[in-house]
Coordinates of C-alpha atoms and ligand atoms in Angstrom, one line a residue:
X1 CA 0.0 9.0 71.0
X2 CA -1.9 7.5 68.1
X3 CA 0.8 8.6 65.6
X4 CA 4.6 8.3 66.4
X5 CA 7.4 9.5 64.1
X6 CA 10.8 7.8 64.3
X7 CA 13.8 7.9 61.9
X8 CA 15.8 5.3 60.0
X9 CA 18.5 7.6 58.5
X10 CA 16.9 9.8 55.9
X11 CA 13.6 7.8 55.9
X12 CA 11.0 8.8 58.4
X13 CA 8.8 6.0 59.9
X14 CA 5.2 7.1 60.9
X15 CA 3.7 4.5 63.2
X16 CA 0.0 4.4 63.8
X17 CA -1.0 2.9 67.1
X18 CA -4.8 3.0 67.6
X19 CA -6.0 -0.3 69.0
X20 CA -7.7 -2.6 68.4
X21 CA -7.7 -2.2 64.6
X22 CA -6.2 1.3 63.9
X23 CA -9.5 2.6 62.8
X24 CA -9.4 6.2 61.4
X25 CA -11.1 8.1 64.2
X26 CA -10.7 11.8 64.5
X27 CA -7.5 11.7 66.6
X28 CA -5.8 9.5 64.1
X29 CA -6.9 11.6 61.1
X30 CA -5.5 14.7 62.9
X31 CA -2.3 12.9 63.9
X32 CA -1.6 11.9 60.3
X33 CA -2.6 15.3 59.0
X34 CA -0.1 16.9 61.3
X35 CA 2.6 14.3 60.5
X36 CA 2.5 15.3 56.8
X37 CA 3.2 18.9 57.8
X38 CA 6.0 17.9 60.2
X39 CA 7.7 15.7 57.7
X40 CA 7.3 18.1 54.7
X41 CA 9.2 20.6 56.9
X42 CA 12.0 18.2 57.8
X43 CA 14.7 19.0 55.3
X44 CA 16.7 15.7 55.8
X45 CA 13.7 13.4 55.3
X46 CA 13.6 12.0 51.8
X47 CA 10.7 9.5 52.1
X48 CA 8.1 8.4 54.7
X49 CA 7.1 4.8 55.6
X50 CA 3.6 4.6 57.0
X51 CA 3.3 1.5 59.2
X52 CA 0.9 0.3 61.9
X53 CA 1.4 -1.3 65.4
X54 CA -0.7 -4.2 66.6
X55 CA -2.5 -6.8 64.6
X56 CA -3.4 -4.9 61.5
X57 CA -2.8 -2.0 59.1
X58 CA -5.6 0.7 59.3
X59 CA -8.8 -1.4 59.0
X60 CA -11.0 1.5 57.9
X61 CA -13.0 4.5 59.0
X62 CA -14.2 4.3 62.6
X63 CA -17.6 2.8 62.2
X64 CA -18.7 4.1 65.6
X65 CA -18.5 7.6 64.2
X66 CA -21.0 6.9 61.5
X67 CA -24.1 7.9 63.4
X68 CA -22.5 11.3 64.1
X69 CA -21.7 14.4 62.0
X70 CA -18.3 14.2 60.3
X71 CA -15.5 16.1 62.1
X72 CA -12.5 17.5 60.3
X73 CA -10.0 16.7 59.1
X74 CA -12.1 14.7 56.7
X75 CA -10.7 11.5 55.3
X76 CA -10.8 12.4 51.6
X77 CA -8.8 15.6 52.4
X78 CA -6.3 13.5 54.4
X79 CA -5.8 11.1 51.5
X80 CA -5.2 14.1 49.2
X81 CA -2.8 15.6 51.6
X82 CA -0.7 12.5 51.9
X83 CA -0.7 12.2 48.1
X84 CA 0.4 15.8 47.8
X85 CA 3.1 15.6 50.4
X86 CA 6.5 16.9 49.4
X87 CA 8.1 13.5 50.3
X88 CA 6.8 10.3 48.8
X89 CA 4.9 8.1 51.4
X90 CA 5.2 4.3 51.3
X91 CA 2.4 2.3 52.9
X92 CA 3.7 -0.8 54.7
X93 CA 0.8 -3.2 55.1
X94 CA 0.3 -6.1 57.4
X95 CA -3.0 -7.7 58.6
X96 CA -5.8 -6.0 56.7
X97 CA -5.9 -2.7 54.8
X98 CA -9.6 -2.2 54.5
X99 CA -11.9 0.7 53.4
X100 CA -10.4 4.0 54.6
X101 CA -7.2 2.1 55.4
X102 CA -6.8 1.1 51.7
X103 CA -7.8 4.6 50.6
X104 CA -5.0 6.1 52.8
X105 CA -2.6 3.5 51.3
X106 CA -3.7 4.6 47.8
X107 CA -2.9 8.2 48.7
X108 CA 0.7 7.0 49.3
X109 CA 3.0 6.9 46.3
X110 CA 3.9 3.2 46.9
X111 CA 2.3 0.2 48.7
X112 CA 4.3 -2.7 50.1
X113 CA 2.5 -5.6 51.8
X114 CA 3.5 -8.6 53.8
X115 CA 2.5 -11.8 52.0
X116 CA -0.1 -12.6 54.7
X117 CA -1.8 -9.2 54.3
X118 CA -5.3 -8.7 52.8
X119 CA -6.6 -5.6 51.0
X120 CA -10.1 -4.6 50.3
X121 CA -12.9 -2.1 50.1
X122 CA -15.7 -3.8 52.3
X123 CA -17.9 -0.7 52.5
X124 CA -20.8 -2.2 50.6
X125 CA -21.1 -4.7 53.4
X126 CA -21.9 -1.7 55.7
X127 CA -24.4 -0.3 53.2
X128 CA -22.2 2.5 52.0
X129 CA -19.7 3.1 49.2
X130 CA -16.0 4.0 49.8
X131 CA -16.1 7.6 50.9
X132 CA -12.5 8.7 50.6
X133 CA -11.7 8.1 46.9
X134 CA -11.9 4.3 46.9
X135 CA -14.1 4.3 43.8
X136 CA -12.0 7.0 42.1
X137 CA -8.4 5.9 42.8
X138 CA -8.9 2.1 42.6
X139 CA -9.8 2.1 38.8
X140 CA -6.8 4.4 38.2
X141 CA -4.6 1.8 39.9
X142 CA -6.0 -1.5 38.8
X143 CA -8.3 -0.7 35.9
X144 CA -12.1 -0.6 35.8
X145 CA -12.8 -4.3 35.8
X146 CA -10.7 -5.2 38.8
X147 CA -12.1 -2.1 40.6
X148 CA -15.6 -3.2 39.9
X149 CA -14.8 -6.6 41.5
X150 CA -13.2 -5.1 44.6
X151 CA -15.7 -2.4 45.3
X152 CA -19.0 -4.1 44.4
X153 CA -18.3 -7.4 46.1
X154 CA -16.5 -5.9 49.1
X155 CA -14.3 -9.1 49.2
X156 CA -10.7 -8.5 50.2
X157 CA -7.8 -10.0 48.2
X158 CA -4.6 -11.5 49.5
X159 CA -1.3 -9.7 48.9
X160 CA -0.1 -11.7 46.0
X161 CA -3.4 -11.2 44.1
X162 CA -3.2 -7.5 45.0
X163 CA 0.2 -7.3 43.4
X164 CA -0.9 -9.1 40.3
X165 CA -3.8 -6.5 40.0
X166 CA -1.4 -3.6 40.6
X167 CA -2.9 -2.7 43.9
X168 CA 0.4 -3.1 45.7
X169 CA 3.9 -2.6 44.3
X170 CA 5.8 -5.3 46.2
X171 CA 5.0 -8.3 48.4
X172 CA 7.6 -8.9 51.1
X173 CA 8.5 -11.4 53.8
X174 CA 10.3 -11.0 57.2
X175 CA 10.4 -7.7 59.1
X176 CA 8.0 -5.3 57.4
X177 CA 9.5 -2.1 58.7
X178 CA 13.0 -3.1 57.4
X179 CA 11.6 -4.3 54.1
X180 CA 9.6 -1.1 53.6
X181 CA 12.5 1.2 54.5
X182 CA 14.7 -0.7 52.0
X183 CA 12.0 -0.4 49.4
X184 CA 11.7 3.3 49.9
X185 CA 15.5 3.8 49.5
X186 CA 15.5 1.8 46.2
X187 CA 12.4 3.6 45.0
X188 CA 14.1 7.0 45.5
X189 CA 16.8 6.0 42.9
X190 CA 14.3 6.2 40.0
X191 CA 11.9 8.9 38.9
X192 CA 8.7 8.7 41.0
X193 CA 5.6 7.3 39.4
X194 CA 2.6 9.6 39.0
X195 CA 0.3 10.1 42.0
X196 CA -2.6 7.7 41.7
X197 CA -5.1 10.6 41.1
X198 CA -3.1 11.7 38.1
X199 CA -3.1 8.3 36.4
X200 CA -5.3 7.7 33.4
X201 CA -8.2 5.2 33.4
X202 CA -9.4 3.4 30.3
X203 CA -13.2 3.8 30.3
X204 CA -15.0 0.6 29.2
X205 CA -18.0 1.1 26.7
X206 CA -21.6 1.6 27.7
X207 CA -22.5 -2.1 27.0
X208 CA -19.9 -3.3 29.4
X209 CA -21.3 -1.1 32.2
X210 CA -24.8 -2.3 31.4
X211 CA -23.7 -5.9 31.7
X212 CA -22.1 -5.2 35.1
X213 CA -25.3 -3.5 36.2
X214 CA -27.5 -6.4 35.3
X215 CA -25.2 -8.9 37.0
X216 CA -25.0 -6.9 40.2
X217 CA -28.7 -6.1 40.3
X218 CA -29.5 -9.8 40.1
X219 CA -27.1 -10.5 43.1
X220 CA -28.0 -7.5 45.2
X221 CA -31.8 -8.2 45.4
X222 CA -32.8 -4.9 46.9
X223 CA -29.5 -4.0 48.5
X224 CA -28.6 -0.5 47.4
X225 CA -24.9 -0.1 48.0
X226 CA -23.4 -2.4 45.3
X227 CA -25.3 -0.6 42.5
X228 CA -24.5 2.8 43.8
X229 CA -20.8 1.7 44.0
X230 CA -21.0 0.7 40.4
X231 CA -22.4 4.0 39.5
X232 CA -19.6 5.8 41.3
X233 CA -17.0 3.6 39.4
X234 CA -18.6 4.5 36.1
X235 CA -18.4 8.2 36.9
X236 CA -14.8 7.7 38.0
X237 CA -13.9 6.1 34.6
X238 CA -15.8 8.7 32.5
X239 CA -15.4 12.0 34.3
X240 CA -12.4 14.0 35.6
X241 CA -11.0 13.0 39.0
X242 CA -12.4 16.0 41.1
X243 CA -15.9 15.6 39.7
X244 CA -15.9 11.8 40.4
X245 CA -14.6 12.5 43.9
X246 CA -17.5 14.9 44.6
X247 CA -20.0 12.4 43.2
X248 CA -18.5 9.6 45.4
X249 CA -18.6 11.7 48.5
X250 CA -22.2 12.8 48.0
X251 CA -23.2 9.1 47.5
X252 CA -21.3 8.1 50.6
X253 CA -22.9 10.7 52.8
X254 CA -26.4 9.9 51.5
X255 CA -26.0 6.2 52.0
X256 CA -24.3 6.6 55.4
X257 CA -27.6 8.0 56.8
X258 CA -29.8 5.3 55.1
X259 CA -31.8 2.6 56.8
X260 CA -29.8 -0.1 55.0
X261 CA -26.5 1.2 56.4
X262 CA -28.0 1.5 59.9
X263 CA -29.2 -2.1 59.6
X264 CA -25.9 -3.4 58.3
X265 CA -24.0 -1.6 61.1
X266 CA -26.3 -3.1 63.6
X267 CA -25.5 -6.6 62.3
X268 CA -21.7 -5.7 62.2
X269 CA -21.7 -4.8 65.9
X270 CA -24.1 -7.6 66.9
X271 CA -21.7 -10.2 65.3
X272 CA -18.8 -8.8 67.2
X273 CA -20.7 -8.6 70.5
X274 CA -22.1 -12.1 70.4
X275 CA -18.9 -14.1 70.9
X276 CA -17.6 -12.2 73.9
X277 CA -20.4 -11.8 76.5
X278 CA -19.3 -10.1 79.7
X279 CA -20.7 -12.9 81.9
X280 CA -18.4 -15.5 80.4
X281 CA -15.2 -15.0 82.4
X282 CA -14.1 -18.6 83.0
X283 CA -11.1 -20.0 81.1
X284 CA -12.1 -22.5 78.4
X285 CA -10.9 -26.1 78.5
X286 CA -8.1 -26.9 76.1
X287 CA -9.5 -27.8 72.7
X288 CA -7.1 -30.0 70.7
X289 CA -9.3 -32.9 69.6
X290 CA -12.9 -33.5 68.8
X291 CA -15.3 -36.3 67.9
X292 CA -18.3 -35.5 65.7
X293 CA -21.1 -38.0 66.0
X294 CA -23.3 -38.4 62.9
X295 CA -25.1 -35.5 61.3
X296 CA -24.7 -36.7 57.7
X297 CA -23.4 -34.0 55.4
X298 CA -23.6 -31.3 58.0
X299 CA -21.6 -33.5 60.5
X300 CA -19.0 -34.0 57.9
X301 CA -18.9 -30.2 57.2
X302 CA -18.5 -29.5 60.9
X303 CA -15.7 -32.1 61.1
X304 CA -13.8 -30.5 58.3
X305 CA -14.3 -27.0 59.8
X306 CA -12.8 -28.3 63.1
X307 CA -9.9 -29.8 61.2
X308 CA -9.3 -26.4 59.5
X309 CA -9.3 -24.8 62.9
X310 CA -6.4 -27.1 63.8
X311 CA -8.1 -29.8 65.9
X312 CA -7.6 -33.5 65.3
X313 CA -11.1 -34.9 64.5
X314 CA -12.8 -38.3 64.5
X315 CA -16.0 -38.4 62.5
X316 CA -18.4 -41.1 63.4
X317 CA -20.9 -41.8 60.6
X318 CA -24.6 -42.1 61.5
X319 CA -24.5 -45.9 60.8
X320 CA -21.6 -46.5 63.2
X321 CA -23.2 -44.2 65.8
X322 CA -26.3 -46.5 65.8
X323 CA -24.5 -48.6 68.4
X324 CA -25.4 -45.8 70.8
X325 CA -29.0 -46.7 70.6
X326 CA -28.5 -49.9 72.5
X327 CA -27.2 -53.4 72.2
X328 CA -26.9 -54.4 68.5
X329 CA -25.9 -57.4 66.5
X330 CA -23.2 -56.8 63.9
X331 CA -21.7 -53.4 63.3
X332 CA -19.1 -51.8 65.5
X333 CA -19.2 -52.6 69.2
X334 CA -19.5 -50.2 72.1
X335 CA -15.9 -50.9 72.9
X336 CA -14.7 -50.0 69.4
X337 CA -16.7 -46.8 69.6
X338 CA -15.2 -45.9 73.0
X339 CA -11.8 -46.4 71.6
X340 CA -12.5 -44.0 68.7
X341 CA -13.9 -41.2 70.8
X342 CA -12.4 -41.9 74.2
X343 CA -9.6 -39.3 73.9
X344 CA -11.5 -36.3 72.5
X345 CA -11.5 -33.0 74.4
X346 CA -14.9 -32.3 72.9
X347 CA -17.7 -34.6 71.6
X348 CA -20.3 -33.0 69.4
X349 CA -23.5 -34.9 68.6
X350 CA -24.3 -33.5 65.2
X351 CA -27.1 -36.0 64.6
X352 CA -30.6 -35.0 65.4
X353 CA -33.5 -37.2 66.3
X354 CA -33.1 -40.7 67.8
X355 CA -29.3 -40.2 68.3
X356 CA -29.9 -37.1 70.4
X357 CA -32.2 -38.7 72.9
X358 CA -31.3 -38.8 76.6
X359 CA -30.6 -42.5 76.8
X360 CA -28.2 -42.3 73.9
X361 CA -26.4 -39.4 75.4
X362 CA -26.1 -41.2 78.7
X363 CA -24.3 -44.1 76.9
X364 CA -22.2 -41.6 75.0
X365 CA -21.2 -39.8 78.2
X366 CA -20.0 -43.1 79.6
X367 CA -17.7 -43.8 76.6
X368 CA -15.9 -40.5 76.3
X369 CA -13.4 -39.1 78.7
X370 CA -14.8 -38.0 82.1
X371 CA -13.8 -34.4 81.6
X372 CA -14.7 -34.2 77.8
X373 CA -17.1 -31.5 77.0
X374 CA -20.3 -33.0 75.5
X375 CA -22.2 -30.8 73.1
X376 CA -25.7 -32.1 72.2
X377 CA -28.4 -30.7 69.9
X378 CA -31.5 -29.4 71.6
X379 CA -33.9 -29.9 68.7
X380 CA -35.0 -33.2 70.3
X381 CA -36.2 -31.6 73.5
X382 CA -35.2 -29.8 76.6
X383 CA -31.5 -29.8 77.1
X384 CA -31.9 -30.0 80.9
X385 CA -33.6 -33.4 80.5
X386 CA -31.3 -34.4 77.7
X387 CA -28.3 -33.9 80.0
X388 CA -29.7 -35.7 83.0
X389 CA -28.5 -39.2 82.3
X390 CA -25.0 -38.1 81.4
X391 CA -22.4 -38.7 84.1
X392 CA -21.2 -35.2 85.3
X393 CA -23.8 -33.1 83.5
X394 CA -21.7 -30.0 84.3
X395 CA -19.8 -30.7 81.1
X396 CA -22.9 -30.9 78.9
X397 CA -23.9 -28.0 76.7
X398 CA -26.7 -27.7 74.2
X399 CA -25.4 -26.8 70.8
X400 CA -27.5 -26.1 67.7
X401 CA -26.0 -25.9 64.2
X402 CA -27.7 -23.7 61.6
X403 CA -26.9 -23.0 58.0
X404 CA -26.8 -24.6 54.6
X405 CA -26.8 -28.4 54.7
X406 CA -23.1 -28.8 54.1
X407 CA -22.0 -25.9 56.3
X408 CA -22.5 -24.4 59.6
X409 CA -23.1 -20.6 59.6
X410 CA -24.4 -20.2 63.1
X411 CA -23.9 -21.9 66.4
X412 CA -26.4 -21.5 69.2
X413 CA -25.2 -22.4 72.6
X414 CA -27.8 -23.5 75.1
X415 CA -26.4 -24.0 78.6
X416 CA -28.4 -26.2 81.1
X417 CA -28.8 -25.4 84.8
X418 CA -25.9 -27.8 85.4
X419 CA -23.5 -26.5 82.8
X420 CA -20.2 -25.4 84.4
X421 CA -18.8 -22.0 83.6
X422 CA -15.7 -23.5 81.9
X423 CA -18.0 -25.7 79.8
X424 CA -19.8 -22.6 78.6
X425 CA -16.5 -20.8 78.0
X426 CA -15.3 -23.8 76.0
X427 CA -18.4 -23.5 73.8
X428 CA -17.6 -19.9 73.1
X429 CA -13.9 -20.8 72.4
X430 CA -15.2 -23.5 69.9
X431 CA -17.3 -20.9 68.0
X432 CA -14.3 -18.5 67.9
X433 CA -12.0 -21.2 66.6
X434 CA -14.5 -22.1 63.9
X435 CA -14.9 -18.4 63.0
X436 CA -18.7 -19.0 63.2
X437 CA -21.4 -16.6 64.4
X438 CA -22.5 -17.6 67.8
X439 CA -25.4 -16.7 70.1
X440 CA -26.2 -18.0 73.6
X441 CA -29.7 -18.6 74.9
X442 CA -30.5 -18.0 78.5
X443 CA -30.9 -20.7 81.1
X444 CA -34.6 -20.7 80.4
X445 CA -33.9 -23.5 77.9
X446 CA -35.2 -23.8 74.3
X447 CA -33.6 -22.5 71.2
X448 CA -34.0 -19.1 69.6
X449 CA -33.6 -20.7 66.1
X450 CA -36.2 -23.4 66.6
X451 CA -38.7 -21.1 68.2
X452 CA -38.4 -18.5 65.4
X453 CA -38.8 -21.2 62.8
X454 CA -41.8 -22.7 64.4
X455 CA -43.5 -19.3 64.7
X456 CA -42.8 -18.3 61.1
X457 CA -44.0 -21.6 59.9
X458 CA -47.2 -21.2 61.8
X459 CA -47.7 -17.7 60.4
X460 CA -46.9 -19.0 56.9
X461 CA -49.3 -21.9 57.2
X462 CA -51.9 -19.5 58.3
X463 CA -51.5 -17.6 55.0
X464 CA -52.0 -20.9 53.1
X465 CA -55.2 -21.6 55.1
X466 CA -56.4 -18.2 54.0
X467 CA -56.0 -19.3 50.4
X468 CA -52.5 -18.3 49.3
X469 CA -50.3 -20.8 47.4
X470 CA -47.0 -21.8 49.1
X471 CA -45.2 -20.5 45.9
X472 CA -46.8 -17.1 46.4
X473 CA -45.6 -16.9 49.9
X474 CA -42.1 -18.1 48.9
X475 CA -41.9 -15.5 46.1
X476 CA -43.0 -12.7 48.4
X477 CA -40.3 -13.6 50.9
X478 CA -37.6 -13.9 48.2
X479 CA -38.7 -10.5 46.9
X480 CA -38.3 -9.1 50.4
X481 CA -34.7 -10.4 50.3
X482 CA -34.8 -13.8 52.0
X483 CA -32.4 -16.4 50.5
X484 CA -35.3 -18.9 50.3
X485 CA -39.0 -18.7 50.8
X486 CA -40.2 -20.4 54.0
X487 CA -41.7 -23.5 52.2
X488 CA -38.6 -23.9 50.1
X489 CA -36.4 -23.6 53.1
X490 CA -38.4 -26.2 55.1
X491 CA -39.1 -28.7 52.4
X492 CA -36.0 -28.5 50.4
X493 CA -38.1 -27.6 47.3
X494 CA -40.5 -30.5 47.7
X495 CA -44.1 -29.6 47.1
X496 CA -46.0 -28.8 50.3
X497 CA -48.9 -31.0 51.1
X498 CA -51.4 -28.2 51.5
X499 CA -54.4 -30.5 51.7
X500 CA -53.0 -32.2 54.7
X501 CA -52.8 -29.0 56.7
X502 CA -55.4 -28.8 59.5
X503 CA -58.1 -26.2 58.8
X504 CA -57.2 -25.7 55.1
X505 CA -59.5 -22.9 54.0
X506 CA -61.0 -21.7 50.7
X507 CA -58.3 -21.2 48.1
X508 CA -58.2 -17.8 46.5
X509 CA -59.8 -15.9 49.5
X510 CA -56.7 -14.0 50.6
X511 CA -55.8 -10.9 48.7
X512 CA -52.4 -9.9 50.0
X513 CA -49.6 -8.1 48.3
X514 CA -46.0 -9.3 48.5
X515 CA -45.3 -6.5 51.0
X516 CA -48.3 -7.6 53.2
X517 CA -47.1 -11.2 53.2
X518 CA -43.6 -10.2 54.2
X519 CA -44.9 -7.8 56.9
X520 CA -47.0 -10.6 58.4
X521 CA -44.2 -13.1 58.6
X522 CA -41.5 -10.7 59.8
X523 CA -44.0 -9.3 62.4
X524 CA -44.6 -12.9 63.6
X525 CA -40.8 -13.4 64.0
X526 CA -40.5 -10.1 65.9
X527 CA -43.4 -11.1 68.2
X528 CA -41.7 -14.4 68.9
X529 CA -38.5 -12.5 69.5
X530 CA -40.2 -10.4 72.1
X531 CA -41.5 -13.5 73.8
X532 CA -38.1 -15.1 73.8
X533 CA -36.7 -12.0 75.5
X534 CA -39.5 -11.9 78.1
X535 CA -38.9 -15.6 78.9
X536 CA -35.2 -15.1 79.2
X537 CA -34.5 -17.5 76.4
X538 CA -32.8 -14.8 74.4
X539 CA -30.4 -12.6 76.2
X540 CA -30.2 -9.7 73.7
X541 CA -32.5 -8.7 71.0
X542 CA -29.5 -8.4 68.6
X543 CA -28.9 -12.1 69.1
X544 CA -32.4 -12.8 67.7
X545 CA -31.5 -10.7 64.7
X546 CA -28.2 -12.7 64.2
X547 CA -30.2 -16.0 64.3
X548 CA -32.7 -14.7 61.8
X549 CA -29.9 -13.5 59.5
X550 CA -27.5 -16.3 59.7
X551 CA -29.8 -19.2 60.6
X552 CA -32.9 -18.3 58.5
X553 CA -31.7 -16.3 55.6
X554 CA -33.3 -13.0 56.8
X555 CA -31.8 -10.2 54.5
X556 CA -28.8 -8.8 56.3
X557 CA -29.4 -5.3 55.0
X558 CA -32.7 -5.2 56.7
X559 CA -31.1 -5.8 60.1
X560 CA -33.3 -8.7 61.4
X561 CA -36.8 -8.8 62.7
X562 CA -36.1 -7.0 66.1
X563 CA -34.2 -4.2 64.4
X564 CA -36.9 -3.7 61.8
X565 CA -39.7 -3.8 64.5
X566 CA -37.7 -1.3 66.6
X567 CA -37.5 1.2 63.7
X568 CA -41.2 1.2 63.0
X569 CA -43.0 4.3 64.2
X570 CA -45.6 3.1 66.7
Ligands
3HC1 N1 -14.4 0.9 63.3 C1 -14.6 0.8 64.6 N2 -14.4 -0.4 65.3 C2 -14.0 -1.5 64.6 C3 -13.8 -1.4 63.2 C4 -14.0 -0.2 62.5 N3 -13.8 0.0 61.2 N4 -13.4 -2.6 62.8 C5 -13.3 -3.4 63.8 N5 -13.6 -2.7 64.9 C6 -13.7 -3.2 66.3 C7 -14.7 -4.3 66.6 O1 -16.0 -3.7 66.8 C8 -14.1 -5.0 67.7 O2 -14.4 -4.3 68.9 P1 -14.6 -5.0 70.3 O3 -13.3 -5.7 70.6 O4 -14.9 -3.9 71.2 O5 -15.7 -6.0 70.1 C9 -12.6 -4.9 67.5 O6 -12.4 -3.8 66.6 C10 -12.0 -6.1 66.9 O7 -12.7 -6.5 65.7 P2 -12.8 -8.0 65.2 O8 -13.4 -8.8 66.4 O9 -13.6 -8.0 64.0 O10 -11.3 -8.4 65.0 P3 -10.7 -9.4 64.0 O11 -9.2 -9.4 64.3 O12 -11.5 -10.6 64.0 O13 -10.8 -8.7 62.6 C11 -10.8 -6.9 61.0 C12 -10.2 -7.6 62.3 C13 -10.5 -7.9 59.8 C14 -10.1 -5.6 60.8 C15 -12.3 -6.8 61.2 O14 -12.5 -6.1 62.4 C16 -13.0 -6.0 60.1 O15 -13.3 -6.6 59.1 N6 -13.4 -4.8 60.4 C17 -14.2 -4.0 59.6 C18 -13.4 -3.3 58.5 C19 -14.3 -2.4 57.7 O16 -15.5 -2.7 57.4 N7 -13.7 -1.3 57.2 C20 -14.4 -0.4 56.4 C21 -15.0 0.6 57.3 S1 -16.0 1.8 56.3 C22 -14.8 2.9 55.7 O17 -13.7 2.7 55.8 C23 -15.4 4.1 55.0 C24 -14.4 4.8 54.2 O18 -14.4 4.4 52.8 C25 -14.7 6.3 54.3

């Protein structure tokens, strides 16, 4: 049963149990719909606590239903029904109350949250707007400004901030069910507050909305949902409740069927599929300590992320790591290095270039514990060869880090032919501990990230040879939604030495629109993606899209090169 009703004296407790995240699929909507009728009819029930089993409160509508026609009871009707129940409902929130989950909670007369809980309306991240009164009830509860922040950014807030905003009535600790039942009893002693739909909202003036519009348009760069969400919020502040609700629903349904929403759903599921491939069944090795070798700012960023994940971490700066290149005079000795890293469960070489060469790794392998997992970058070459000189190559794994200089947004795991199953499983455990996006390449060797980059670079340089300026190509790709143009991304903003490019052609010859330029470069990425799949380097086409989005700034709302190529009519 996805909905169970129990009693605590005159308070009924409705428990939702729909693993993994209590998403509001049809069975759950029906279960809650029926629970309202059952409890309205129970004469001795004075109030109802709505609580969830498992790791979280209701985490939203069931995203897997989005490609299909909506089946009743519809979520907006369910929220109205809970709000209109004869007995006041109290939402008891732990984990995350997201999207439709928060909308159900706003249909309740009260909201109580554990201090560790988070609440939010992440719909814009899925290319839609809240579709069950989120844009209409939220401003009535927290005011227009806070509602704009919550709905247009999609970022959840922690319980205490939610209380300060007015989104929840109380933050509690200890046993949530006990606290919520006690809250309900106390609340019954005073007159009930108005249902959220009946509360007034102060409408900001037109200039305020225009400012919001300009700020969000600048951020959204072609992404539709944030501006449509703002539009819904404005209607909600300026028009009657029912009219705003109808406007929100129409916007929600239109966006749900849009290309952008399909692209964002594709990335949502790709991100969740990547860290748990079915072929990785071995148990990972324990991960308590790590040593990060070099890597400058990025190495330091990785070390700090590992610390936040609870590991004890030694960071060896590039200068100190130089000892790995061979006998040196001055500087720390091999013995001192071995003492620093000799205990780590995991040694990650974050430095690229000379420090990632086979001989260096052979020396490193001799310094760390015989069973330590050794993660090496593959940028310097074939990880199979790189691993050869390492004693027990079964514990070596290729690991590429992508993302902004100071952070790691994406990990790419490259097993070698010798990598043991538990070494691979440890790589996956590492990515999960870091909360980073992860993809695995096949045993064919090579890196999805590097191959995509090389191919895009070649295609971009081709355009320069045809006479386009690097700045033109960069601007076209930014207009397409990329975080940075290709030349900005590769050269950190330094001017590109066009004259030095082989085969530099006649400037001014090419006459390509921004859209043509973007089409050329994204098609080149997709072509390389197909080659990666054919060669077995990439295991899934969605992994290529993840690398493009998280490693190379491909606009998330376009779904990545493979997704876009797949949608084009042949
Ligand atoms: N619908 C269907 N499945 C969902 C889901 C959802 N809303 N949210 C998560 N799942 C699934 C995941 O696909 C995954 O499935 P798998 O185990 O088969 O791979 C499983 O639940 C666990 O998800 P995570 O790995 O993400 O679990 P975490 O514990 O790391 O995170 C979470 C939990 C914070 C709830 C996270 O899953 C999350 O952010 N989910 C999305 C929430 C969301 O976007 N909600 C809004 C939906 S749109 C909406 O509500 C529209 C409404 O306004 C009408």
